XYZ file of C-alpha atoms in Angstrom:
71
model
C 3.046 -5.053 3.204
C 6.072 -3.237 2.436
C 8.402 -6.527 2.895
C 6.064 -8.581 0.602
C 6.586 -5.560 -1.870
C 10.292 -6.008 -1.562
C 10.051 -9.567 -1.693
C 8.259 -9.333 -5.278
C 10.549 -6.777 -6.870
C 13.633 -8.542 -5.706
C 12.112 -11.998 -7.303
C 10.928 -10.090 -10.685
C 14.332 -7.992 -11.381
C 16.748 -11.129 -9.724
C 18.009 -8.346 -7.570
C 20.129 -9.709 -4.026
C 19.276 -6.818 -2.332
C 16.180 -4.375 -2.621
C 15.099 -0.994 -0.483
C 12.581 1.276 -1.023
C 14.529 3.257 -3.281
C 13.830 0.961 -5.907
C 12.554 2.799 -8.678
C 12.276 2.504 -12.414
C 14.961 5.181 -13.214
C 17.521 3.311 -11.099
C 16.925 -0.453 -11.491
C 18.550 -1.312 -14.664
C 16.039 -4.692 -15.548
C 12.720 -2.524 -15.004
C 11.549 -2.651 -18.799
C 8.339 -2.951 -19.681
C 8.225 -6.907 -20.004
C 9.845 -6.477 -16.282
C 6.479 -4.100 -15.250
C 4.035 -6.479 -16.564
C 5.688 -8.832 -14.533
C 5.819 -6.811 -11.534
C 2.222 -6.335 -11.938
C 1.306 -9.804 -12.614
C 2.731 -10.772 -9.756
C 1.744 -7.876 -7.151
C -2.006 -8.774 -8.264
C -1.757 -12.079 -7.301
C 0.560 -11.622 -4.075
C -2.131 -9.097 -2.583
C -5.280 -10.174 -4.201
C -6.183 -6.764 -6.111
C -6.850 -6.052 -9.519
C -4.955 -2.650 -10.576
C -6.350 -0.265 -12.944
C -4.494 1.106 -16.659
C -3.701 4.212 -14.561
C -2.763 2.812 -11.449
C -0.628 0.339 -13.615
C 1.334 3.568 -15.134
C 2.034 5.281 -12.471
C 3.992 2.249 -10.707
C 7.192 3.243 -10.977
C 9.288 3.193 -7.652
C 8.335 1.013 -4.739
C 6.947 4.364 -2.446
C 4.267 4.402 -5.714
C 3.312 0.464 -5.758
C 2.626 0.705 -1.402
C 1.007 4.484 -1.771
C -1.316 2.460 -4.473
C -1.505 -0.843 -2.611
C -2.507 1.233 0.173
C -5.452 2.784 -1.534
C -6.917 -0.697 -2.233
């Protein structure tokens, strides 16, 4: 799980190289046309359909996999 996480935010903020200290407050692209995105694409890549909240509180990788995680 936590490389397919990687793989998405690296292909939805055109980042070379990703860790799981990406986090909204230090990736530069993560707007909020970059989020929807993110989401968009984490939905599909794992099959889930995320709530408002759980959408809003998605803002590092350690949040997407705690949330992915509780799916």
């Amino acid at each position: 799980m936590e490389e397919k996480i990687l793989e998405i935010l690296k292909l939805v903020f055109e980042l070379e190289n990703v860790d799981e200290s990406c986090a909204q407050v230090n990736c530069e692209k993560w707007d909020s046309l970059k989020h929807l995105e993110l989401v968009v694409e984490i939905e599909s890549a794992f099959n889930v359909e995320l709530e408002p909240e759980e959408i809003a509180e998605m803002k590092s990788f350690k949040d997407i996999k705690r949330i992915l995680q509780g799916k």
